[in-house]
PDB file of C-alpha atoms in Angstrom:
ATOM      1  CA  MET A  24       0.000   0.000   0.000  1.00  0.00           C
ATOM      2  CA  LYS A  25       2.802   2.404   0.932  1.00  0.00           C
ATOM      3  CA  LYS A  26       4.558   1.544  -2.303  1.00  0.00           C
ATOM      4  CA  ARG A  27       1.364   2.284  -4.253  1.00  0.00           C
ATOM      5  CA  LEU A  28       0.925   5.656  -2.512  1.00  0.00           C
ATOM      6  CA  SER A  29       4.534   6.474  -3.238  1.00  0.00           C
ATOM      7  CA  GLU A  30       3.999   5.662  -6.932  1.00  0.00           C
ATOM      8  CA  MET A  31       0.852   7.813  -7.043  1.00  0.00           C
ATOM      9  CA  SER A  32       2.697  10.721  -5.428  1.00  0.00           C
ATOM     10  CA  ALA A  33       5.453  10.438  -8.008  1.00  0.00           C
ATOM     11  CA  ILE A  34       2.887  10.442 -10.835  1.00  0.00           C
ATOM     12  CA  CYS A  35       1.124  13.504  -9.420  1.00  0.00           C
ATOM     13  CA  ALA A  36       4.454  15.319  -9.108  1.00  0.00           C
ATOM     14  CA  LEU A  37       5.280  14.422 -12.708  1.00  0.00           C
ATOM     15  CA  LEU A  38       1.914  15.683 -13.953  1.00  0.00           C
ATOM     16  CA  THR A  39       2.346  18.946 -12.048  1.00  0.00           C
ATOM     17  CA  SER A  40       5.815  19.329 -13.523  1.00  0.00           C
ATOM     18  CA  PHE A  41       4.457  18.561 -16.999  1.00  0.00           C
ATOM     19  CA  GLY A  42       1.754  21.215 -16.643  1.00  0.00           C
ATOM     20  CA  ALA A  43       4.356  23.822 -15.755  1.00  0.00           C
ATOM     21  CA  THR A  44       6.593  22.663 -18.602  1.00  0.00           C
ATOM     22  CA  ALA A  45       3.691  22.809 -21.059  1.00  0.00           C
ATOM     23  CA  GLN A  46       2.890  26.391 -20.030  1.00  0.00           C
ATOM     24  CA  SER A  47       6.556  27.321 -20.398  1.00  0.00           C
ATOM     25  CA  THR A  48       6.710  25.604 -23.776  1.00  0.00           C
ATOM     26  CA  ASP A  49       3.584  27.415 -24.970  1.00  0.00           C
ATOM     27  CA  ALA A  50       5.244  30.719 -24.087  1.00  0.00           C
ATOM     28  CA  THR A  51       8.381  29.651 -25.956  1.00  0.00           C
ATOM     29  CA  THR A  52       6.304  28.691 -28.984  1.00  0.00           C
ATOM     30  CA  ARG A  53       4.566  32.084 -28.983  1.00  0.00           C
ATOM     31  CA  GLU A  54       7.908  33.870 -28.708  1.00  0.00           C
ATOM     32  CA  PHE A  55       9.316  31.892 -31.600  1.00  0.00           C
ATOM     33  CA  ASP A  56       6.229  32.561 -33.725  1.00  0.00           C
ATOM     34  CA  THR A  57       6.660  36.288 -33.085  1.00  0.00           C
ATOM     35  CA  PHE A  58      10.348  36.038 -33.984  1.00  0.00           C
ATOM     36  CA  ARG A  59       9.497  34.105 -37.152  1.00  0.00           C
ATOM     37  CA  GLU A  60       7.016  36.800 -38.242  1.00  0.00           C
ATOM     38  CA  MET A  61       9.756  39.413 -37.818  1.00  0.00           C
ATOM     39  CA  MET A  62      12.216  37.312 -39.799  1.00  0.00           C
ATOM     40  CA  GLU A  63       9.735  36.646 -42.600  1.00  0.00           C
ATOM     41  CA  ALA A  64       9.546  40.374 -43.288  1.00  0.00           C
ATOM     42  CA  ASN A  65      13.078  39.917 -44.661  1.00  0.00           C
ATOM     43  CA  ASN A  66      12.911  36.238 -45.487  1.00  0.00           C
ATOM     44  CA  PRO A  67      16.231  34.696 -46.611  1.00  0.00           C
ATOM     45  CA  ALA A  68      14.194  32.216 -48.684  1.00  0.00           C
ATOM     46  CA  GLU A  69      13.513  35.076 -51.105  1.00  0.00           C
ATOM     47  CA  ILE A  70      17.183  34.986 -52.153  1.00  0.00           C
ATOM     48  CA  TYR A  71      16.747  31.384 -53.284  1.00  0.00           C
ATOM     49  CA  GLU A  72      13.395  32.210 -54.876  1.00  0.00           C
ATOM     50  CA  ASP A  73      15.034  34.922 -56.983  1.00  0.00           C
ATOM     51  CA  ALA A  74      17.873  32.562 -57.925  1.00  0.00           C
ATOM     52  CA  GLY A  75      15.326  29.950 -58.981  1.00  0.00           C
ATOM     53  CA  ALA A  76      13.480  32.506 -61.120  1.00  0.00           C
ATOM     54  CA  GLU A  77      16.685  33.261 -63.031  1.00  0.00           C
ATOM     55  CA  MET A  78      17.569  29.586 -63.319  1.00  0.00           C
ATOM     56  CA  TRP A  79      14.117  28.833 -64.772  1.00  0.00           C
ATOM     57  CA  LYS A  80      14.794  31.092 -67.757  1.00  0.00           C
ATOM     58  CA  VAL A  81      18.435  30.247 -68.503  1.00  0.00           C
ATOM     59  CA  LYS A  82      19.359  27.699 -71.164  1.00  0.00           C
ATOM     60  CA  ARG A  83      21.177  24.942 -69.310  1.00  0.00           C
ATOM     61  CA  GLY A  84      22.104  21.270 -69.375  1.00  0.00           C
ATOM     62  CA  PRO A  85      23.388  19.070 -72.204  1.00  0.00           C
ATOM     63  CA  LYS A  86      20.473  20.141 -74.404  1.00  0.00           C
ATOM     64  CA  GLN A  87      20.965  23.854 -73.651  1.00  0.00           C
ATOM     65  CA  VAL A  88      17.294  24.724 -73.178  1.00  0.00           C
ATOM     66  CA  SER A  89      15.431  26.593 -70.474  1.00  0.00           C
ATOM     67  CA  LEU A  90      12.590  25.314 -68.294  1.00  0.00           C
ATOM     68  CA  GLU A  91      10.125  27.755 -69.803  1.00  0.00           C
ATOM     69  CA  GLN A  92       8.392  24.872 -71.598  1.00  0.00           C
ATOM     70  CA  CYS A  93       8.143  22.745 -68.455  1.00  0.00           C
ATOM     71  CA  ASP A  94       4.508  21.735 -67.910  1.00  0.00           C
ATOM     72  CA  LEU A  95       3.625  21.885 -64.213  1.00  0.00           C
ATOM     73  CA  GLY A  96       0.066  20.838 -64.902  1.00  0.00           C
ATOM     74  CA  LEU A  97      -1.417  24.081 -66.184  1.00  0.00           C
ATOM     75  CA  GLY A  98       0.246  24.052 -69.595  1.00  0.00           C
ATOM     76  CA  PRO A  99       3.854  24.495 -70.800  1.00  0.00           C
ATOM     77  CA  GLY A 100       5.498  27.470 -69.119  1.00  0.00           C
ATOM     78  CA  VAL A 101       2.585  28.272 -66.776  1.00  0.00           C
ATOM     79  CA  VAL A 102       3.995  28.612 -63.265  1.00  0.00           C
ATOM     80  CA  LYS A 103       1.521  30.835 -61.454  1.00  0.00           C
ATOM     81  CA  GLY A 104      -0.843  28.760 -59.324  1.00  0.00           C
ATOM     82  CA  ALA A 105       0.780  25.433 -60.207  1.00  0.00           C
ATOM     83  CA  TYR A 106       2.355  24.673 -56.830  1.00  0.00           C
ATOM     84  CA  VAL A 107      -0.900  24.685 -54.858  1.00  0.00           C
ATOM     85  CA  GLN A 108      -2.447  22.203 -57.309  1.00  0.00           C
ATOM     86  CA  MET A 109       0.226  19.545 -56.863  1.00  0.00           C
ATOM     87  CA  PRO A 110       0.687  16.629 -56.419  1.00  0.00           C
ATOM     88  CA  ARG A 111      -1.205  15.780 -59.586  1.00  0.00           C
ATOM     89  CA  PHE A 112      -1.111  13.135 -62.323  1.00  0.00           C
ATOM     90  CA  PHE A 113       1.071  13.809 -65.376  1.00  0.00           C
ATOM     91  CA  ALA A 114       0.221  11.690 -68.415  1.00  0.00           C
ATOM     92  CA  ASP A 115       3.625  12.189 -70.066  1.00  0.00           C
ATOM     93  CA  ALA A 116       5.370  10.627 -67.065  1.00  0.00           C
ATOM     94  CA  GLY A 117       2.555   8.221 -66.210  1.00  0.00           C
ATOM     95  CA  LYS A 118       2.911   9.189 -62.549  1.00  0.00           C
ATOM     96  CA  VAL A 119       1.505  11.376 -59.802  1.00  0.00           C
ATOM     97  CA  MET A 120       4.154  13.980 -59.027  1.00  0.00           C
ATOM     98  CA  ASP A 121       4.727  16.655 -56.429  1.00  0.00           C
ATOM     99  CA  ALA A 122       6.327  19.950 -57.475  1.00  0.00           C
ATOM    100  CA  GLU A 123       9.950  19.063 -56.776  1.00  0.00           C
ATOM    101  CA  ARG A 124       9.658  15.691 -58.461  1.00  0.00           C
ATOM    102  CA  ARG A 125       8.078  17.300 -61.536  1.00  0.00           C
ATOM    103  CA  ILE A 126      10.785  19.936 -61.779  1.00  0.00           C
ATOM    104  CA  VAL A 127      13.478  17.244 -61.716  1.00  0.00           C
ATOM    105  CA  TYR A 128      11.535  15.390 -64.428  1.00  0.00           C
ATOM    106  CA  CYS A 129      11.620  18.519 -66.602  1.00  0.00           C
ATOM    107  CA  MET A 130      15.323  19.056 -65.931  1.00  0.00           C
ATOM    108  CA  VAL A 131      16.045  15.503 -67.031  1.00  0.00           C
ATOM    109  CA  ASN A 132      13.716  15.324 -70.042  1.00  0.00           C
ATOM    110  CA  LEU A 133      13.933  18.898 -71.340  1.00  0.00           C
ATOM    111  CA  GLN A 134      17.455  19.897 -70.372  1.00  0.00           C
ATOM    112  CA  GLY A 135      19.198  16.526 -70.433  1.00  0.00           C
ATOM    113  CA  PHE A 136      20.436  16.410 -66.860  1.00  0.00           C
ATOM    114  CA  SER A 137      20.944  13.030 -65.180  1.00  0.00           C
ATOM    115  CA  GLU A 138      18.419  11.982 -62.531  1.00  0.00           C
ATOM    116  CA  ALA A 139      21.141   9.895 -60.891  1.00  0.00           C
ATOM    117  CA  ASP A 140      23.245  13.028 -60.367  1.00  0.00           C
ATOM    118  CA  PHE A 141      20.414  14.726 -58.484  1.00  0.00           C
ATOM    119  CA  SER A 142      19.973  11.663 -56.275  1.00  0.00           C
ATOM    120  CA  LYS A 143      23.615  11.709 -55.177  1.00  0.00           C
ATOM    121  CA  LYS A 144      23.221  14.940 -53.198  1.00  0.00           C
ATOM    122  CA  PRO A 145      19.541  15.931 -53.233  1.00  0.00           C
ATOM    123  CA  PHE A 146      19.361  18.182 -50.163  1.00  0.00           C
ATOM    124  CA  SER A 147      21.071  21.357 -48.992  1.00  0.00           C
ATOM    125  CA  THR A 148      24.103  21.226 -46.762  1.00  0.00           C
ATOM    126  CA  ASP A 149      26.488  23.865 -45.498  1.00  0.00           C
ATOM    127  CA  GLY A 150      27.515  25.935 -48.515  1.00  0.00           C
ATOM    128  CA  TYR A 151      25.543  23.863 -51.016  1.00  0.00           C
ATOM    129  CA  THR A 152      21.999  24.254 -52.353  1.00  0.00           C
ATOM    130  CA  PRO A 153      20.766  21.852 -55.079  1.00  0.00           C
ATOM    131  CA  ASP A 154      19.329  23.448 -58.200  1.00  0.00           C
ATOM    132  CA  PRO A 155      15.912  21.735 -57.771  1.00  0.00           C
ATOM    133  CA  SER A 156      15.578  23.280 -54.299  1.00  0.00           C
ATOM    134  CA  MET A 157      15.971  26.790 -55.698  1.00  0.00           C
ATOM    135  CA  LEU A 158      13.647  26.046 -58.602  1.00  0.00           C
ATOM    136  CA  VAL A 159      10.874  24.644 -56.419  1.00  0.00           C
ATOM    137  CA  THR A 160      11.198  27.709 -54.170  1.00  0.00           C
ATOM    138  CA  TYR A 161      10.587  29.921 -57.196  1.00  0.00           C
ATOM    139  CA  VAL A 162       7.621  27.821 -58.321  1.00  0.00           C
ATOM    140  CA  ALA A 163       6.161  27.809 -54.807  1.00  0.00           C
ATOM    141  CA  GLY A 164       6.483  31.586 -54.591  1.00  0.00           C
ATOM    142  CA  GLN A 165       4.306  31.920 -57.696  1.00  0.00           C
ATOM    143  CA  SER A 166       1.393  30.429 -55.719  1.00  0.00           C
ATOM    144  CA  ARG A 167       1.751  32.790 -52.771  1.00  0.00           C
ATOM    145  CA  GLY A 168      -1.673  33.840 -51.456  1.00  0.00           C
ATOM    146  CA  MET A 169      -3.537  31.079 -53.312  1.00  0.00           C
ATOM    147  CA  LYS A 170      -5.575  28.214 -51.864  1.00  0.00           C
ATOM    148  CA  ILE A 171      -4.417  24.615 -51.810  1.00  0.00           C
ATOM    149  CA  ASP A 172      -6.435  22.748 -54.422  1.00  0.00           C
ATOM    150  CA  VAL A 173      -5.267  19.165 -54.932  1.00  0.00           C
ATOM    151  CA  SER A 174      -7.954  17.414 -56.975  1.00  0.00           C
ATOM    152  CA  ARG A 175      -8.742  13.807 -56.112  1.00  0.00           C
ATOM    153  CA  LYS A 176     -10.975  13.469 -59.167  1.00  0.00           C
ATOM    154  CA  GLN A 177      -8.078  12.005 -61.104  1.00  0.00           C
ATOM    155  CA  PRO A 178      -8.169   8.263 -60.282  1.00  0.00           C
ATOM    156  CA  GLN A 179      -4.378   8.153 -60.054  1.00  0.00           C
ATOM    157  CA  VAL A 180      -4.387  10.936 -57.455  1.00  0.00           C
ATOM    158  CA  ALA A 181      -7.197   9.253 -55.520  1.00  0.00           C
ATOM    159  CA  LYS A 182      -5.132   6.060 -55.435  1.00  0.00           C
ATOM    160  CA  ALA A 183      -2.004   7.955 -54.318  1.00  0.00           C
ATOM    161  CA  TYR A 184      -4.046   9.579 -51.540  1.00  0.00           C
ATOM    162  CA  ILE A 185      -5.151   6.172 -50.195  1.00  0.00           C
ATOM    163  CA  THR A 186      -1.600   4.830 -50.491  1.00  0.00           C
ATOM    164  CA  GLY A 187      -0.296   7.863 -48.601  1.00  0.00           C
ATOM    165  CA  MET A 188      -2.899   7.429 -45.865  1.00  0.00           C
ATOM    166  CA  ASN A 189      -1.996   3.757 -45.447  1.00  0.00           C
ATOM    167  CA  MET A 190       1.702   4.589 -45.305  1.00  0.00           C
ATOM    168  CA  PHE A 191       1.005   7.345 -42.787  1.00  0.00           C
ATOM    169  CA  ASN A 192      -0.546   4.784 -40.435  1.00  0.00           C
ATOM    170  CA  TYR A 193       1.865   1.891 -41.086  1.00  0.00           C
ATOM    171  CA  ARG A 194       4.047   1.047 -38.092  1.00  0.00           C
ATOM    172  CA  ALA A 195       7.544  -0.318 -38.717  1.00  0.00           C
ATOM    173  CA  GLY A 196      11.194  -0.087 -37.756  1.00  0.00           C
ATOM    174  CA  PRO A 197      13.030  -0.639 -34.463  1.00  0.00           C
ATOM    175  CA  TYR A 198      10.788   1.867 -32.651  1.00  0.00           C
ATOM    176  CA  ASP A 199       7.545   0.511 -34.174  1.00  0.00           C
ATOM    177  CA  PHE A 200       6.754   4.058 -35.308  1.00  0.00           C
ATOM    178  CA  ALA A 201       4.385   5.396 -37.938  1.00  0.00           C
ATOM    179  CA  CYS A 202       3.852   8.960 -39.088  1.00  0.00           C
ATOM    180  CA  ALA A 203       0.652   8.683 -37.047  1.00  0.00           C
ATOM    181  CA  SER A 204       2.680   8.072 -33.883  1.00  0.00           C
ATOM    182  CA  CYS A 205       3.496  11.782 -33.821  1.00  0.00           C
ATOM    183  CA  HIS A 206       0.841  13.340 -36.063  1.00  0.00           C
ATOM    184  CA  SER A 207      -2.575  11.843 -35.274  1.00  0.00           C
ATOM    185  CA  GLN A 208      -3.509  13.587 -32.024  1.00  0.00           C
ATOM    186  CA  ASP A 209      -4.258  17.147 -30.960  1.00  0.00           C
ATOM    187  CA  ASP A 210      -1.898  19.166 -28.739  1.00  0.00           C
ATOM    188  CA  LYS A 211       1.046  16.815 -29.102  1.00  0.00           C
ATOM    189  CA  ARG A 212       4.601  18.095 -29.131  1.00  0.00           C
ATOM    190  CA  ILE A 213       8.247  17.144 -29.276  1.00  0.00           C
ATOM    191  CA  ARG A 214      10.328  19.412 -27.045  1.00  0.00           C
ATOM    192  CA  THR A 215       9.031  22.916 -27.831  1.00  0.00           C
ATOM    193  CA  GLN A 216       7.667  21.915 -31.243  1.00  0.00           C
ATOM    194  CA  MET A 217       3.912  21.560 -31.632  1.00  0.00           C
ATOM    195  CA  LEU A 218       3.010  18.618 -33.866  1.00  0.00           C
ATOM    196  CA  PRO A 219       0.083  19.137 -36.260  1.00  0.00           C
ATOM    197  CA  ASN A 220      -2.619  16.479 -36.412  1.00  0.00           C
ATOM    198  CA  LEU A 221      -2.366  15.465 -40.055  1.00  0.00           C
ATOM    199  CA  THR A 222      -5.397  13.181 -39.939  1.00  0.00           C
ATOM    200  CA  LYS A 223      -7.693  16.210 -39.819  1.00  0.00           C
ATOM    201  CA  ARG A 224      -8.744  18.461 -42.686  1.00  0.00           C
ATOM    202  CA  GLY A 225      -7.944  22.139 -42.997  1.00  0.00           C
ATOM    203  CA  GLU A 226      -5.690  24.137 -40.695  1.00  0.00           C
ATOM    204  CA  GLU A 227      -3.876  21.273 -38.952  1.00  0.00           C
ATOM    205  CA  PRO A 228      -2.356  19.606 -42.057  1.00  0.00           C
ATOM    206  CA  MET A 229      -1.722  23.070 -43.484  1.00  0.00           C
ATOM    207  CA  ARG A 230       0.692  23.681 -40.618  1.00  0.00           C
ATOM    208  CA  ALA A 231       2.847  20.901 -42.079  1.00  0.00           C
ATOM    209  CA  ILE A 232       2.649  22.332 -45.619  1.00  0.00           C
ATOM    210  CA  GLN A 233       2.895  26.024 -44.768  1.00  0.00           C
ATOM    211  CA  GLY A 234       6.260  27.680 -45.079  1.00  0.00           C
ATOM    212  CA  TRP A 235       7.931  24.973 -47.166  1.00  0.00           C
ATOM    213  CA  PRO A 236      10.233  25.305 -49.000  1.00  0.00           C
ATOM    214  CA  ALA A 237      11.891  27.008 -46.051  1.00  0.00           C
ATOM    215  CA  TYR A 238      15.019  28.725 -44.905  1.00  0.00           C
ATOM    216  CA  ARG A 239      15.851  26.653 -41.834  1.00  0.00           C
ATOM    217  CA  MET A 240      17.629  28.542 -39.093  1.00  0.00           C
ATOM    218  CA  THR A 241      19.030  25.248 -37.775  1.00  0.00           C
ATOM    219  CA  GLY A 242      21.899  25.018 -40.213  1.00  0.00           C
ATOM    220  CA  GLY A 243      21.112  28.182 -42.119  1.00  0.00           C
ATOM    221  CA  TYR A 244      20.118  26.773 -45.496  1.00  0.00           C
ATOM    222  CA  LEU A 245      17.134  26.111 -47.726  1.00  0.00           C
ATOM    223  CA  LEU A 246      15.185  22.860 -47.423  1.00  0.00           C
ATOM    224  CA  THR A 247      12.109  21.454 -49.138  1.00  0.00           C
ATOM    225  CA  LEU A 248       9.200  19.152 -48.282  1.00  0.00           C
ATOM    226  CA  GLN A 249      11.062  16.302 -49.980  1.00  0.00           C
ATOM    227  CA  TRP A 250      13.783  16.766 -47.350  1.00  0.00           C
ATOM    228  CA  ARG A 251      11.306  17.163 -44.493  1.00  0.00           C
ATOM    229  CA  LEU A 252       9.598  13.835 -45.150  1.00  0.00           C
ATOM    230  CA  ASN A 253      12.876  12.083 -45.898  1.00  0.00           C
ATOM    231  CA  ASP A 254      14.177  13.265 -42.523  1.00  0.00           C
ATOM    232  CA  CYS A 255      11.078  11.902 -40.797  1.00  0.00           C
ATOM    233  CA  PHE A 256      11.995   8.452 -42.112  1.00  0.00           C
ATOM    234  CA  ARG A 257      15.516   8.918 -40.779  1.00  0.00           C
ATOM    235  CA  GLN A 258      14.236   9.906 -37.341  1.00  0.00           C
ATOM    236  CA  GLN A 259      12.025   6.830 -37.250  1.00  0.00           C
ATOM    237  CA  ARG A 260      15.158   4.746 -38.020  1.00  0.00           C
ATOM    238  CA  LEU A 261      13.556   3.545 -41.244  1.00  0.00           C
ATOM    239  CA  PRO A 262      15.328   3.240 -44.608  1.00  0.00           C
ATOM    240  CA  GLU A 263      15.295   6.644 -46.279  1.00  0.00           C
ATOM    241  CA  PRO A 264      13.276   6.692 -49.521  1.00  0.00           C
ATOM    242  CA  LYS A 265      14.903   7.292 -52.865  1.00  0.00           C
ATOM    243  CA  TYR A 266      14.870  10.953 -53.864  1.00  0.00           C
ATOM    244  CA  GLY A 267      11.723  11.788 -55.836  1.00  0.00           C
ATOM    245  CA  SER A 268      10.104   8.451 -55.028  1.00  0.00           C
ATOM    246  CA  ASP A 269       6.468   7.312 -55.186  1.00  0.00           C
ATOM    247  CA  THR A 270       6.681   6.955 -51.397  1.00  0.00           C
ATOM    248  CA  ILE A 271       7.193  10.655 -50.734  1.00  0.00           C
ATOM    249  CA  THR A 272       4.721  11.699 -53.424  1.00  0.00           C
ATOM    250  CA  ALA A 273       1.986   9.502 -51.919  1.00  0.00           C
ATOM    251  CA  LEU A 274       2.543  10.958 -48.443  1.00  0.00           C
ATOM    252  CA  LEU A 275       2.533  14.491 -49.846  1.00  0.00           C
ATOM    253  CA  THR A 276      -0.699  13.751 -51.711  1.00  0.00           C
ATOM    254  CA  TYR A 277      -2.376  12.663 -48.477  1.00  0.00           C
ATOM    255  CA  MET A 278      -1.061  15.603 -46.472  1.00  0.00           C
ATOM    256  CA  THR A 279      -1.644  18.300 -49.083  1.00  0.00           C
ATOM    257  CA  ALA A 280      -5.134  17.166 -50.122  1.00  0.00           C
ATOM    258  CA  ASN A 281      -6.143  17.274 -46.452  1.00  0.00           C
ATOM    259  CA  ALA A 282      -5.125  20.952 -46.458  1.00  0.00           C
ATOM    260  CA  ASN A 283      -7.372  21.847 -49.421  1.00  0.00           C
ATOM    261  CA  GLY A 284      -8.952  25.265 -49.116  1.00  0.00           C
ATOM    262  CA  GLN A 285      -6.169  26.723 -46.962  1.00  0.00           C
ATOM    263  CA  VAL A 286      -4.170  29.721 -48.192  1.00  0.00           C
ATOM    264  CA  TYR A 287      -0.525  29.080 -48.991  1.00  0.00           C
ATOM    265  CA  LYS A 288       1.650  31.966 -47.803  1.00  0.00           C
ATOM    266  CA  GLY A 289       4.770  31.031 -49.715  1.00  0.00           C
ATOM    267  CA  PRO A 290       8.296  29.913 -48.832  1.00  0.00           C
ATOM    268  CA  GLY A 291       8.995  30.672 -45.203  1.00  0.00           C
ATOM    269  CA  ILE A 292      11.281  30.202 -42.219  1.00  0.00           C
ATOM    270  CA  LYS A 293      11.575  27.177 -39.953  1.00  0.00           C
ATOM    271  CA  ARG A 294      13.530  26.731 -36.806  1.00  0.00           C
TER     272      ARG A 294
END
């Protein structure tokens, strides 16, 4: 009995401590959000967006052509509004593609670059930013202020959505984790980071989409949603997917379609 009372006392003390920690963390989150708003007034991501805009127009690659004929789903060369309508199915590729994957497809098929070369070093590191990262930042910026509108009327997109949902809930790896382990409940957090509930529709999944591509203050370089999801696999101690894979596209289809109707504010800043 004494042992049981001692255990209960310890639990109560832990809960009291957690309540205080949660309040402190909420204050930290608010402070960071305020700081982020200040930073976004002079967002470093805009530097990469401008670089991507120039890169889009320059004749490059073995074929020495620009990306101005790249079809992002709204017709060759149409960039404005394309980002918020992806992932979508592209008949020429026979696949559902997110924005970054589609841009790489255009770089390979229009400009003659090698897909294998992009896969060798797909994400930004200190002093290095991949060309696709800058290009997707430019494309994303052209949908600033527009609503997410991923159509599930295309049967291929509807199938990718279901695949993404199943993957989101699939538990695996040494920790027996799924995406849902962290992102299927309200008011859940890791350290000071609030975790959006991606199983909902509307604002919650939009928190995971909003601000990407992003200038990440941890490291000080530009990163994309392809990187963000890839890093989630790493943190779960699962094999990291191939760059531009069906795996990432399916997850992005599920996440982004759940955010339909929300306004995309453009490339942003992450901690």
